[in-house]
Amino acid sequence: MRHVLTERLGISHPLIQAPMAGSTTPELVSAVSQAGGLGSLGAGYLSPQAILEQAAQVRAQTDKPYAINLFVMADEFTADAGLVTRARERLDALMVKEGLAIRTSLPERWAFRFSDQLAALREARPPVASFAFDLITPAQLRELKQLDIYVIGTATTVAEAKAWAELGADAVGLQGAEAGGHRGTFLHEPEDALIGLFALLPLAARAVDIPLIAAGGIMDGRAMLAAEVLGAAASQLGTAFLACPESSAAPAWKQDLQQAQDHQITTIRSFSGRAARGLRNRYVEAMSQRAEELPPYPILNALTSPLRKAAAAAGRGDLISEWCGQAASLVRPMPAATLVAELMREYAQARAGLSA
């Protein structure tokens, strides 16, 4: 399966840089792809025009394969006015307490329309498209395949992996409980789908016959090989690339990753309204009370966006969404191409050790 995936994608290494929306840049994506992995542009928060512009920037920097990732959502959202008002009051009060001048406001839109983003993706025509939060429709899948775009779905359970395989996806990214960022769960409650990667891999390998991509807590070449032994065709690393200079993660966030303790990493809803894994920081603790009363994604995500930007600008990592995987403190600040080379050196060394 490893060779099937790498040969089909035209990449040298069984390594995918995770599409971290809000933290990936064209520079990061192109650097990973140019180094032989598959760079992924996290486009879930981007306007259709921005998707086209950033795809063009990637193409200007490399002719190697790359991916664009989108969040599968409804085109329109209806917000509960009462929930929105109460959430704004709580958020504004917290900003006052923390000494930040920014306040919430009602955005022009809660999120960009998925259908418009998907149209932009088709126009950009990346070699690979990946999706999270739900299945795309059979018609959408056919349109992508007509453009010879390789489709990767995201699953957090065996049932979700089977759903993507039955739809006709080319591969499935398995998001273990250890993975940072938003959970891709769509058939279950997120709390019921926190399955460890090394348990999920062999279970999914028994259930589907398309390539599996392992994601969650993988920070070095040894873990990449371990995932392969359990059935993965490739590994997808996100947190490992957050500290690279090409990443747009806030400096305070990058610094906090190096000091993160394993028990501080938890499932959080209070930043976006959707379950995500990251550091339990000052904001998370402050908003933990009555978290169930906060509006869902993408409503809350839109409300907190200006606050997160202001906190990042002020160097307040403790007030932003510091998404990360379970082994965050193993992060290594270095250029993306250097990190790819180091990961593959470790992978080859571990592989040679198995053969000895």
Coordinates of C-alpha atoms in Angstrom, one line a residue:
M1 CA 0.0 0.0 0.0
R2 CA 2.9 2.4 0.7
H3 CA 4.2 2.0 -2.8
V4 CA 0.7 2.2 -4.3
L5 CA 0.1 5.5 -2.6
T6 CA 3.5 7.2 -3.2
E7 CA 3.6 6.1 -6.8
R8 CA 0.0 7.2 -7.5
L9 CA 0.7 10.6 -5.9
G10 CA 4.1 11.0 -7.4
I11 CA 5.8 11.7 -4.1
S12 CA 9.2 10.3 -2.9
H13 CA 8.3 9.8 0.8
P14 CA 5.3 8.3 2.6
L15 CA 4.9 11.6 4.4
I16 CA 2.1 14.1 4.3
Q17 CA 2.1 17.5 6.0
A18 CA -1.3 17.9 7.7
P19 CA -3.6 20.6 6.3
M20 CA -3.8 22.8 9.4
A21 CA -6.3 25.6 8.5
G22 CA -5.0 28.9 9.7
S23 CA -1.4 27.7 10.2
T24 CA -0.4 26.4 6.8
T25 CA 1.1 28.8 4.2
P26 CA 1.9 28.4 0.6
E27 CA 5.6 28.5 1.7
L28 CA 5.2 25.5 4.1
V29 CA 3.1 23.5 1.6
S30 CA 5.6 24.0 -1.3
A31 CA 8.6 23.4 0.9
V32 CA 7.3 20.0 2.0
S33 CA 6.3 19.0 -1.5
Q34 CA 9.6 20.1 -3.0
A35 CA 11.4 18.0 -0.3
G36 CA 9.5 14.9 -1.5
G37 CA 6.5 14.7 0.8
L38 CA 3.0 15.9 0.2
G39 CA 2.3 19.5 1.3
S40 CA -1.3 20.2 2.2
L41 CA -3.0 23.6 2.2
G42 CA -5.5 23.9 4.9
A43 CA -8.2 26.0 3.1
G44 CA -11.2 25.5 5.4
Y45 CA -11.2 29.2 6.5
L46 CA -10.3 30.7 3.1
S47 CA -12.5 32.5 0.7
P48 CA -12.8 31.0 -2.8
Q49 CA -10.5 33.8 -4.1
A50 CA -7.9 33.2 -1.4
I51 CA -7.9 29.5 -2.3
L52 CA -7.1 30.3 -5.9
E53 CA -4.5 32.8 -4.9
Q54 CA -2.7 30.5 -2.4
A55 CA -2.9 27.6 -4.8
A56 CA -1.2 29.8 -7.4
Q57 CA 1.5 30.7 -4.9
V58 CA 2.2 27.0 -4.2
R59 CA 2.4 26.3 -7.9
A60 CA 4.8 29.2 -8.3
Q61 CA 7.2 27.6 -5.8
T62 CA 7.1 24.0 -6.8
D63 CA 5.9 21.7 -9.6
K64 CA 5.5 18.8 -7.2
P65 CA 2.2 17.3 -6.1
Y66 CA 0.3 19.1 -3.3
A67 CA -3.1 18.9 -1.6
I68 CA -5.9 21.3 -0.7
N69 CA -8.1 20.4 2.3
L70 CA -11.7 21.6 2.9
F71 CA -14.2 21.2 5.7
V72 CA -17.4 19.7 4.5
M73 CA -20.3 21.8 5.8
A74 CA -23.7 23.2 4.9
D75 CA -23.7 26.3 2.8
E76 CA -25.9 28.3 5.2
F77 CA -26.1 28.5 9.0
T78 CA -28.8 29.7 11.3
A79 CA -27.6 31.1 14.6
D80 CA -29.5 31.1 17.9
A81 CA -29.6 34.8 18.7
G82 CA -29.7 34.2 22.4
L83 CA -26.7 31.9 22.4
V84 CA -24.8 34.4 20.3
T85 CA -25.6 37.3 22.7
R86 CA -24.6 35.3 25.8
A87 CA -21.4 34.1 24.1
R88 CA -20.4 37.6 23.1
E89 CA -21.0 38.8 26.7
R90 CA -18.8 36.1 28.1
L91 CA -16.0 36.7 25.5
D92 CA -16.0 40.4 26.0
A93 CA -15.9 40.1 29.8
L94 CA -12.9 37.8 29.4
M95 CA -11.1 40.3 27.2
V96 CA -11.7 43.1 29.7
K97 CA -10.3 40.9 32.4
E98 CA -7.2 40.0 30.4
G99 CA -6.6 43.6 29.3
L100 CA -7.2 43.3 25.6
A101 CA -9.0 46.1 23.9
I102 CA -10.7 44.0 21.2
R103 CA -14.4 43.1 21.5
T104 CA -16.7 40.8 19.6
S105 CA -18.9 41.8 16.7
L106 CA -21.3 40.1 14.3
P107 CA -19.4 39.0 11.2
E108 CA -20.6 39.5 7.7
R109 CA -20.9 35.8 7.4
W110 CA -20.4 32.8 9.7
A111 CA -18.3 30.9 7.2
F112 CA -17.6 30.8 3.5
R113 CA -20.0 28.6 1.5
F114 CA -18.6 25.1 1.1
S115 CA -20.0 24.8 -2.5
D116 CA -18.1 28.0 -3.4
Q117 CA -14.9 26.8 -1.8
L118 CA -15.2 23.4 -3.6
A119 CA -15.7 25.2 -6.9
A120 CA -12.5 27.1 -6.3
L121 CA -10.7 23.9 -5.5
R122 CA -11.9 22.4 -8.8
E123 CA -10.6 25.4 -10.6
A124 CA -7.3 25.2 -8.9
R125 CA -7.2 21.5 -9.7
P126 CA -4.6 20.3 -7.2
P127 CA -3.4 16.8 -7.6
V128 CA -5.0 15.8 -4.3
A129 CA -8.0 17.0 -2.4
S130 CA -8.7 16.0 1.2
F131 CA -11.9 16.5 3.3
A132 CA -12.9 16.5 6.9
F133 CA -16.1 17.0 9.0
D134 CA -18.3 14.9 6.7
L135 CA -18.6 13.0 3.4
I136 CA -18.8 14.8 0.1
T137 CA -21.7 13.7 -2.2
P138 CA -21.3 11.1 -4.9
A139 CA -21.7 13.8 -7.5
Q140 CA -19.0 15.9 -6.0
L141 CA -16.7 12.9 -5.9
R142 CA -17.3 12.1 -9.6
E143 CA -16.5 15.7 -10.5
L144 CA -13.2 15.6 -8.7
K145 CA -12.3 12.2 -10.3
Q146 CA -13.2 13.6 -13.7
L147 CA -10.4 16.2 -13.1
D148 CA -8.0 13.4 -12.0
I149 CA -7.9 14.7 -8.5
Y150 CA -7.0 12.1 -5.9
V151 CA -9.6 12.2 -3.0
I152 CA -8.7 11.5 0.6
G153 CA -11.4 11.4 3.3
T154 CA -10.9 11.8 7.1
A155 CA -12.1 9.2 9.5
T156 CA -11.9 8.8 13.3
T157 CA -13.6 5.4 13.5
V158 CA -13.8 2.2 11.4
A159 CA -17.4 3.0 10.4
E160 CA -16.3 6.4 9.1
A161 CA -13.4 4.8 7.2
K162 CA -15.9 2.3 5.6
A163 CA -18.2 5.2 4.7
W164 CA -15.4 6.9 2.8
A165 CA -14.4 3.6 1.1
E166 CA -17.9 2.8 0.1
L167 CA -18.3 6.3 -1.4
G168 CA -15.3 5.7 -3.6
A169 CA -12.6 7.8 -2.0
D170 CA -9.0 6.9 -3.1
A171 CA -7.6 6.8 0.5
V172 CA -8.6 7.5 4.1
G173 CA -6.8 9.6 6.6
L174 CA -7.2 8.0 10.0
Q175 CA -7.3 10.6 12.8
G176 CA -6.4 9.0 16.0
A177 CA -7.3 10.4 19.4
E178 CA -3.8 11.7 19.7
A179 CA -4.2 14.1 16.7
G180 CA -4.2 17.8 17.2
G181 CA -6.8 20.3 15.8
H182 CA -10.4 19.8 14.9
R183 CA -11.8 16.3 15.1
G184 CA -13.1 15.0 11.8
T185 CA -15.8 12.9 13.4
F186 CA -19.1 12.8 11.5
L187 CA -20.9 9.6 12.4
H188 CA -20.5 9.7 16.2
E189 CA -20.2 12.0 19.1
P190 CA -16.6 13.2 19.2
E191 CA -16.2 11.9 22.8
D192 CA -17.1 8.4 21.5
A193 CA -14.6 8.5 18.6
L194 CA -11.4 9.2 20.6
I195 CA -9.7 5.9 19.5
G196 CA -6.0 5.6 19.8
L197 CA -4.2 5.6 16.4
F198 CA -2.4 2.3 16.9
A199 CA -5.7 0.6 17.8
L200 CA -7.6 2.2 14.9
L201 CA -5.0 1.3 12.2
P202 CA -5.3 -2.5 12.3
L203 CA -9.0 -2.3 12.8
A204 CA -9.5 -0.1 9.7
A205 CA -6.9 -2.2 7.7
R206 CA -9.1 -5.2 8.3
A207 CA -12.3 -3.3 7.2
V208 CA -11.2 -1.4 4.0
D209 CA -8.9 -2.1 1.1
I210 CA -7.8 1.4 0.2
P211 CA -4.7 3.1 1.4
L212 CA -4.8 4.3 5.0
I213 CA -2.9 7.5 6.1
A214 CA -2.0 7.6 9.8
A215 CA -2.4 10.8 11.8
G216 CA -2.1 11.5 15.5
G217 CA 0.9 12.0 17.7
I218 CA 3.5 11.1 15.0
M219 CA 6.5 13.3 15.5
D220 CA 9.5 11.3 14.2
G221 CA 10.6 8.7 11.7
R222 CA 10.3 5.8 14.2
A223 CA 6.6 6.5 14.7
M224 CA 6.1 6.7 10.9
L225 CA 7.5 3.2 10.6
A226 CA 5.5 1.9 13.5
A227 CA 2.3 3.2 11.8
E228 CA 3.4 1.5 8.5
V229 CA 3.9 -1.8 10.3
L230 CA 0.3 -1.5 11.6
G231 CA -1.1 -0.9 8.1
A232 CA -0.5 2.7 7.2
A233 CA 0.5 3.5 3.6
A234 CA 1.8 6.9 4.8
S235 CA 1.9 9.2 7.9
Q236 CA 0.4 12.6 8.2
L237 CA 2.2 15.0 10.6
G238 CA 0.8 18.3 11.7
T239 CA 2.2 19.4 15.0
A240 CA 5.7 18.5 13.9
F241 CA 5.5 21.2 11.2
L242 CA 4.0 23.9 13.4
A243 CA 7.3 25.2 14.7
C244 CA 8.8 25.5 11.2
P245 CA 9.5 29.1 10.2
E246 CA 7.2 28.6 7.2
S247 CA 4.3 28.0 9.5
S248 CA 2.0 30.9 10.3
A249 CA 1.4 29.7 13.9
A250 CA 1.9 32.6 16.4
P251 CA 5.3 32.8 18.0
A252 CA 3.9 32.3 21.4
W253 CA 2.1 29.2 20.3
K254 CA 5.3 27.8 18.8
Q255 CA 7.1 28.5 22.1
D256 CA 4.4 26.9 24.2
L257 CA 4.5 23.7 22.1
Q258 CA 8.1 23.0 23.2
Q259 CA 7.0 23.2 26.9
A260 CA 3.7 21.3 26.5
Q261 CA 3.1 18.5 29.0
D262 CA 1.1 15.5 27.8
H263 CA -1.6 15.9 30.4
Q264 CA -2.2 19.5 29.3
I265 CA -3.5 18.4 25.9
T266 CA -7.2 17.9 25.8
T267 CA -10.4 18.1 23.8
I268 CA -11.7 21.6 23.5
R269 CA -14.9 23.1 22.2
S270 CA -14.8 26.7 23.6
F271 CA -12.7 28.2 20.8
S272 CA -14.8 27.1 17.7
G273 CA -17.8 25.2 19.0
R274 CA -16.5 22.0 17.6
A275 CA -14.3 19.4 19.4
A276 CA -10.6 20.0 18.8
R277 CA -7.4 18.8 20.5
G278 CA -5.0 21.3 21.9
L279 CA -3.4 22.9 25.0
R280 CA -5.5 23.6 28.0
N281 CA -4.5 27.2 28.5
R282 CA -5.8 30.2 30.4
Y283 CA -8.7 30.8 27.8
V284 CA -9.8 27.2 28.0
E285 CA -9.9 27.2 31.8
A286 CA -11.8 30.5 31.8
M287 CA -14.4 29.3 29.4
S288 CA -14.8 25.8 30.8
Q289 CA -17.8 26.7 32.9
R290 CA -21.1 26.3 31.0
A291 CA -19.2 25.4 27.8
E292 CA -22.3 23.6 26.7
E293 CA -24.1 26.9 26.4
L294 CA -21.7 28.2 23.7
P295 CA -22.9 28.2 20.1
P296 CA -21.7 25.5 17.7
Y297 CA -19.2 25.6 14.8
P298 CA -18.8 27.8 12.8
I299 CA -20.8 30.4 14.8
L300 CA -18.4 30.4 17.8
N301 CA -15.4 30.2 15.6
A302 CA -16.4 33.4 13.8
L303 CA -17.1 35.2 17.1
T304 CA -13.7 34.2 18.6
S305 CA -11.6 34.9 15.5
P306 CA -10.9 38.6 16.1
L307 CA -10.1 37.9 19.8
R308 CA -7.7 35.1 18.8
K309 CA -5.9 37.4 16.3
A310 CA -5.6 40.2 18.9
A311 CA -4.3 37.8 21.5
A312 CA -1.7 36.5 19.1
A313 CA -0.6 40.0 18.2
A314 CA -0.2 40.7 21.9
G315 CA 2.0 37.6 22.4
R316 CA -0.7 36.0 24.5
G317 CA -0.4 32.4 23.6
D318 CA -2.5 31.5 26.6
L319 CA -5.6 33.1 25.0
I320 CA -5.4 31.5 21.5
S321 CA -6.3 28.1 20.2
E322 CA -3.0 26.3 20.6
W323 CA -4.0 23.2 18.6
C324 CA -1.5 20.3 18.9
G325 CA -1.1 16.6 19.0
Q326 CA -0.4 14.5 22.1
A327 CA 3.4 14.5 21.7
A328 CA 3.7 18.2 21.1
S329 CA 6.9 18.8 23.2
L330 CA 8.8 16.6 20.6
V331 CA 8.5 19.5 18.1
R332 CA 11.7 20.6 16.5
P333 CA 12.0 24.2 15.2
M334 CA 13.7 23.9 11.8
P335 CA 13.0 24.7 8.2
A336 CA 10.4 22.4 6.7
A337 CA 12.7 20.8 4.1
T338 CA 15.3 20.1 6.8
L339 CA 12.6 18.5 9.0
V340 CA 11.4 16.3 6.1
A341 CA 15.0 15.1 5.6
E342 CA 15.5 14.4 9.3
L343 CA 12.2 12.5 9.5
M344 CA 13.1 10.3 6.5
R345 CA 16.6 9.7 8.0
E346 CA 15.0 8.5 11.2
Y347 CA 12.5 6.4 9.2
A348 CA 15.3 4.7 7.2
Q349 CA 17.4 4.1 10.4
A350 CA 14.4 2.5 12.1
R351 CA 13.6 0.4 9.1
A352 CA 17.2 -0.8 8.9
G353 CA 17.0 -1.6 12.6
L354 CA 14.1 -3.9 12.0
S355 CA 16.0 -5.7 9.3
A356 CA 19.2 -6.2 11.4

